[in-house]
Amino acid sequence: MKSPKEVWSQAVELVSEMTLQERASLMSGSSFWHLQPLERLGLDAIMVADGPHGLRKADMAVDQAGLNASVPATCFPTAVTLASSWDADLLQEVGAAIGRECQAEDVAVLLGPGVNIKRNPLCGRNFEYYSEDPFLSGKLAAKFIQGVQSKGIGTSLKHFAANNQESHRMVVDTLVDRRTLFELYLPAFEIAVKEAQPWTVMCAYNKLNGTFCSEHEPLLTSILRDRWGFEGLVVTDWGAINDRPKAVSAGLELEMPSSGGANDDAVALAVEQNALAEEDLERAAQRVSALILAAQNNSERTEADFDAHHDLARKCAAEGAVLLKNQDGCLPFDTARSLAVIGAFAETPRIQGAGSSQVNATGIKKPLEVLRKMTGAKVTYAPGFDPELAEDNSVLIEEAVTVAEKAEQVLILAGLPPLFEAEGFDRTTLKQPVQIERLIEAVSKANPNCAVILSNGSPIEMPWLGQVPAVLETYLGGQAGAEAMADLVFGKLSPSGKLAETFPLSLADVPSQSNFNNHPRQIVYREGLNVGYRAYGGSQDGVLFPFGHGLSYTEFSYHNLEVSGQYNAANPLVQVTLEVTNSDARSGAEIIQLYVRDCEASVYRPDRELKGFQKLSLASGETKKCSFELDARAFAYFDLEADDWQIEPGKFELLIGASCCDIRLSSSVKITDEESPAHPPKAQQPYHIMDDAALADLGLHMTPPDPIRPYSVQTTLEDIKYHWLGKLLVAKVNEMMREHTGGQTPSPVVQKMQDAIVFSMRLSTLRNMSGGTITQKRLDILIHVLNGAWLRAVVRVFRP
Ligand code: BGC
C-alpha cells in the first residue's frame, strides 16, 4: 500500500512526459465521480464517493448523483453521534471499516470527514460535523482519516474553510477576523492534516474574507501547505469552482465534477497566454497523477464483512448516546415490566440526515421490533405523531395517552422529523414541531414513569424537560441505532457518551444568532471566539446542557491529580495524571476532560478551552490512571502582531472535568519566560459581539457585500426565481436533476434538499456542470437578458 507521497517521483516522471493539453485535462473529473483518465500513460479514471459515516457510492446505472439510490453500505451513526463517543480509537475503527467497504467497491477516495465548527445550532448540516470545539473535532478526524487510509483509500477533509451554514453556501462571504480563524475555524483542519495527512482536502463553496475558498491563495497555499505541510491535493466541493486558472495558481488542483473540458481548456489557454505559470499547472498535474497512481497501487478488492460492520455500528451508537437526565434512576427500565412505546420513530427511525452523506443502509433495525424482541413482557405501541407533518394531531396524541396510561414504563421516541434538518438549508428554530412537544407533555403527564429517547442531528429546546424524568439523546444513530438504544434502555450497557456541543436554552442565548444567515451575500462572525462553551464558560446560564455533559448508570470519582514538567514559555511540556474510580455497582465508561484557563492574559482568552480528553472503561470498583501531555499549543493564543502562536507567561489553571462545567479537580502551573521574567497580571479585554471598529482593531475591515444586481455569473437561481427566465432555468435544472437521479420520486426531505441546492446554484455553476449545453456565450446572452440589456444580448449573439 502506498500513499500519494510515496509515488511522488513516479508522478513527476509521468507528468514530464505529458503535453500541456494532457496536463490541463487532469484538472477536472471525467464524470460526476470519476477523475480524468490518461490511458496513454496508464492513469485510470479512479472513482471518489461520499461519506463520511458510510460509503455512498452512486449506482451509475440508476442514479448518477446517488441521492435516491446508492450501493448498499453500512450506515454508521452520523458524525455528531460518533463525536459524542469522544473515542478516537473507535473512530479509527469506523474509518477502517468504511475503508474496507471502499476497497470492495473500487472507490479510491472517501469524501470525508467534515470538520466544520458548529458555530450555530441551526446549521442544517451540523449532524455531519463533529463538534463546536476544534481540538475535539481535529483529534477525532485525524483518527478517522488514519483508519480509512490504513486500507489504502484516500480521504477528503472538508469543507475548507469557514463553511458554517448551508444558506447561500455557494455565494456567501464569511468575514472572520484572523485570530478567530486561527483559533477556532482552522485548528481542526490543522490537527487532521498534521496528524493524518489526508490524501485530499476539499475546499468550501463560500468566500472567506472576500475571496472564494477555491481561489484563496493564503488558505490553500500559505496556510495549508506552507504552515501545516499538507502533502495531498486540494479538490473543489462539487461545483465550487469560480475562476479556474486563478484557482490553479492559488493552490487548487482538482475541479469536481467534470466541467465537460471547458475549464481545462481555459487553464491551457491561460498558460499559453502567460496568465498562469507553467509550474503551477505542472505541480497540479503531479499531485493529481500521484493520487491516481496511489489509488491504482492499492487496488486490493476484499469483500466487506457487513455483519461485523453492523456490530461496530451498534457499538458506536451505544457509545455515542448521551444520557442527558436520569432523575431517581428512572433508567434503566426492567425487561419484565410492561412497556408502552410511543412515537412514530419506533417504526420509521431517523438513522441519518438527508444530503450527500446519505447512505443506503444494508439493514435498518426498527426500534419497535427490537424492543419487542428484547423484553419478556407486553409491549404496546402508538405512533403519537406523523413525522411528515408539523401540525398538531390530537387524535394521535389521545391514542398515545391511552396506551401510555396502561403500561408500567413508557418510552417516547421523539426528536426532529427528517424535514427539519438536512444538507442544503438551515433550521429556523430550535423547537421541535408542536405536535411532538405536545405529545411528550401529554404522555409524561399520563404516565410519569417515562423516558424520552431523542433522534435529532442537533440541539433542540426542551420545554417539557421538567416533566420528564429521563432523556437519552441518541442523535442519528445509524442502521443499528435501535439495538444500541435498547441495550442502553434496559441496562445491558451503561450510557457513556457526552455532548460534543452545547445545548442552549434558546436561540437568544447563542452569540452568533444575530449574525447567522442574516444576509444572502455576507456573514460577519461578530461573536469572534464566543462560540459554544467558549461563550458560556463555567456558568450554566443560558445553557440547557453544557458541552461535555453526559450521565451514566454508575458513578465515577476523580482523585490524585499530579502535575509535572517543564514550564518555560519557549518550550513548555506539562504532564498531568490523575486516577478515576468507578465507585458504583455497574461497569461503565467515563470521559475525562482537561480544560486550560489562562489566568493572567492581556488579550481576551475564553474562560476555558479543551486541551485533552480520554475515555476510560471501568468495571465496578476499578481504578485507572488517566494521563495527558500539554505542549506549547495548549497554552498559546494566536498573536496578530507576530502572526503566530504565542504564550503569555503567567499562571494557567488546569481544570479536570466531567463536563466543561462539572470541574472535579484543578491545579495550576506558572509558565515563565526567562527573557521577560516580570510579567504583571493584566486586565483582559473582553470579547463581545464586535462592531466594525472592534473588528478593525483585529485587522478585519468591512467591505460591502456583493450586490445582487446587476445580475452576473455569480447570480444564484434564488436571486432570479421570480424572473421568467429564472423560472425556465429552474425548471430545466430540475429536469436535469431528475435525469441525473434516475427519474425516481424523491422523499419529501430529499425533495426539499434538492430544491434548496438548485436555488443556491450560481449561473457559473450551471455553465460548468451543464456538460457543454450552457456555453460562456449563452450565459453572457442570458445575463444580458436578465438585466434587460436586450441590445447587448443581440450584439453578443453575433460576437464570437
Ligand atoms: C457537498 C460535499 C459532497 C459533494 C459530493 C457537495 O454538495 O457539500 O460534502 O462531498 O457534494 O456529493
mmCIF file with all atom_site columns, N, CA and C and ligand atoms in Angstrom, residues 33 50 56 111 125 158-159 169 202 205 237-238 356 423, ligand 1:
data_model
loop_
_atom_site.group_PDB
_atom_site.id
_atom_site.type_symbol
_atom_site.label_atom_id
_atom_site.label_alt_id
_atom_site.label_comp_id
_atom_site.label_asym_id
_atom_site.label_entity_id
_atom_site.label_seq_id
_atom_site.pdbx_PDB_ins_code
_atom_site.Cartn_x
_atom_site.Cartn_y
_atom_site.Cartn_z
_atom_site.occupancy
_atom_site.B_iso_or_equiv
_atom_site.pdbx_formal_charge
_atom_site.auth_seq_id
_atom_site.auth_comp_id
_atom_site.auth_asym_id
_atom_site.auth_atom_id
_atom_site.pdbx_PDB_model_num
ATOM   1  N N  . TRP A 1 33  ? -18.260 11.512 -10.597 1.00 0.00 ? 33  TRP A N  1
ATOM   2  C CA . TRP A 1 33  ? -17.485 10.873 -9.530  1.00 0.00 ? 33  TRP A CA 1
ATOM   3  C C  . TRP A 1 33  ? -16.113 10.369 -9.956  1.00 0.00 ? 33  TRP A C  1
ATOM   4  N N  . ASP A 1 50  ? -18.975 9.719  -1.743  1.00 0.00 ? 50  ASP A N  1
ATOM   5  C CA . ASP A 1 50  ? -19.246 10.375 -0.473  1.00 0.00 ? 50  ASP A CA 1
ATOM   6  C C  . ASP A 1 50  ? -19.161 9.442  0.719   1.00 0.00 ? 50  ASP A C  1
ATOM   7  N N  . ARG A 1 56  ? -21.261 6.181  0.244   1.00 0.00 ? 56  ARG A N  1
ATOM   8  C CA . ARG A 1 56  ? -22.396 6.452  -0.634  1.00 0.00 ? 56  ARG A CA 1
ATOM   9  C C  . ARG A 1 56  ? -21.875 6.449  -2.070  1.00 0.00 ? 56  ARG A C  1
ATOM   10 N N  . LEU A 1 111 ? -15.144 10.886 0.441   1.00 0.00 ? 111 LEU A N  1
ATOM   11 C CA . LEU A 1 111 ? -15.249 12.344 0.598   1.00 0.00 ? 111 LEU A CA 1
ATOM   12 C C  . LEU A 1 111 ? -15.667 12.717 2.029   1.00 0.00 ? 111 LEU A C  1
ATOM   13 N N  . ARG A 1 125 ? -26.480 21.276 8.492   1.00 0.00 ? 125 ARG A N  1
ATOM   14 C CA . ARG A 1 125 ? -25.584 20.152 8.264   1.00 0.00 ? 125 ARG A CA 1
ATOM   15 C C  . ARG A 1 125 ? -24.784 19.788 9.515   1.00 0.00 ? 125 ARG A C  1
ATOM   16 N N  . LYS A 1 158 ? -13.054 18.020 4.785   1.00 0.00 ? 158 LYS A N  1
ATOM   17 C CA . LYS A 1 158 ? -13.885 19.070 4.209   1.00 0.00 ? 158 LYS A CA 1
ATOM   18 C C  . LYS A 1 158 ? -14.618 19.847 5.288   1.00 0.00 ? 158 LYS A C  1
ATOM   19 N N  . HIS A 1 159 ? -15.197 21.018 5.056   1.00 0.00 ? 159 HIS A N  1
ATOM   20 C CA . HIS A 1 159 ? -15.143 21.838 3.857   1.00 0.00 ? 159 HIS A CA 1
ATOM   21 C C  . HIS A 1 159 ? -14.295 23.030 4.232   1.00 0.00 ? 159 HIS A C  1
ATOM   22 N N  . ARG A 1 169 ? -24.804 28.966 0.487   1.00 0.00 ? 169 ARG A N  1
ATOM   23 C CA . ARG A 1 169 ? -23.436 28.474 0.688   1.00 0.00 ? 169 ARG A CA 1
ATOM   24 C C  . ARG A 1 169 ? -22.530 28.680 -0.519  1.00 0.00 ? 169 ARG A C  1
ATOM   25 N N  . MET A 1 202 ? -10.918 19.150 0.723   1.00 0.00 ? 202 MET A N  1
ATOM   26 C CA . MET A 1 202 ? -11.958 19.706 -0.151  1.00 0.00 ? 202 MET A CA 1
ATOM   27 C C  . MET A 1 202 ? -12.220 21.159 0.236   1.00 0.00 ? 202 MET A C  1
ATOM   28 N N  . TYR A 1 205 ? -17.477 25.928 -0.577  1.00 0.00 ? 205 TYR A N  1
ATOM   29 C CA . TYR A 1 205 ? -18.155 26.727 -1.601  1.00 0.00 ? 205 TYR A CA 1
ATOM   30 C C  . TYR A 1 205 ? -17.972 28.233 -1.369  1.00 0.00 ? 205 TYR A C  1
ATOM   31 N N  . ASP A 1 237 ? -15.217 21.536 -3.623  1.00 0.00 ? 237 ASP A N  1
ATOM   32 C CA . ASP A 1 237 ? -16.514 20.950 -3.341  1.00 0.00 ? 237 ASP A CA 1
ATOM   33 C C  . ASP A 1 237 ? -17.246 20.924 -4.689  1.00 0.00 ? 237 ASP A C  1
ATOM   34 N N  . TRP A 1 238 ? -18.275 20.093 -4.787  1.00 0.00 ? 238 TRP A N  1
ATOM   35 C CA . TRP A 1 238 ? -18.892 19.823 -6.094  1.00 0.00 ? 238 TRP A CA 1
ATOM   36 C C  . TRP A 1 238 ? -19.536 21.088 -6.684  1.00 0.00 ? 238 TRP A C  1
ATOM   37 N N  . SER A 1 356 ? -25.761 14.703 0.750   1.00 0.00 ? 356 SER A N  1
ATOM   38 C CA . SER A 1 356 ? -24.718 13.936 0.070   1.00 0.00 ? 356 SER A CA 1
ATOM   39 C C  . SER A 1 356 ? -24.158 12.831 0.952   1.00 0.00 ? 356 SER A C  1
ATOM   40 N N  . GLU A 1 423 ? -28.812 18.649 4.618   1.00 0.00 ? 423 GLU A N  1
ATOM   41 C CA . GLU A 1 423 ? -27.863 19.454 3.856   1.00 0.00 ? 423 GLU A CA 1
ATOM   42 C C  . GLU A 1 423 ? -28.658 20.425 2.973   1.00 0.00 ? 423 GLU A C  1
HETATM 43 C C1 . BGC B 2 .   ? -21.187 18.554 -0.565  1.00 0.00 ? 1   BGC B C1 1
HETATM 44 C C2 . BGC B 2 .   ? -19.947 17.719 -0.282  1.00 0.00 ? 1   BGC B C2 1
HETATM 45 C C3 . BGC B 2 .   ? -20.039 16.418 -1.029  1.00 0.00 ? 1   BGC B C3 1
HETATM 46 C C4 . BGC B 2 .   ? -20.182 16.718 -2.512  1.00 0.00 ? 1   BGC B C4 1
HETATM 47 C C5 . BGC B 2 .   ? -20.305 15.476 -3.370  1.00 0.00 ? 1   BGC B C5 1
HETATM 48 C C6 . BGC B 2 .   ? -21.402 18.716 -2.062  1.00 0.00 ? 1   BGC B C6 1
HETATM 49 O O1 . BGC B 2 .   ? -22.602 19.355 -2.318  1.00 0.00 ? 1   BGC B O1 1
HETATM 50 O O2 . BGC B 2 .   ? -21.052 19.815 0.026   1.00 0.00 ? 1   BGC B O2 1
HETATM 51 O O3 . BGC B 2 .   ? -19.815 17.488 1.088   1.00 0.00 ? 1   BGC B O3 1
HETATM 52 O O4 . BGC B 2 .   ? -18.898 15.644 -0.773  1.00 0.00 ? 1   BGC B O4 1
HETATM 53 O O5 . BGC B 2 .   ? -21.365 17.485 -2.712  1.00 0.00 ? 1   BGC B O5 1
HETATM 54 O O6 . BGC B 2 .   ? -21.525 14.872 -3.150  1.00 0.00 ? 1   BGC B O6 1
#
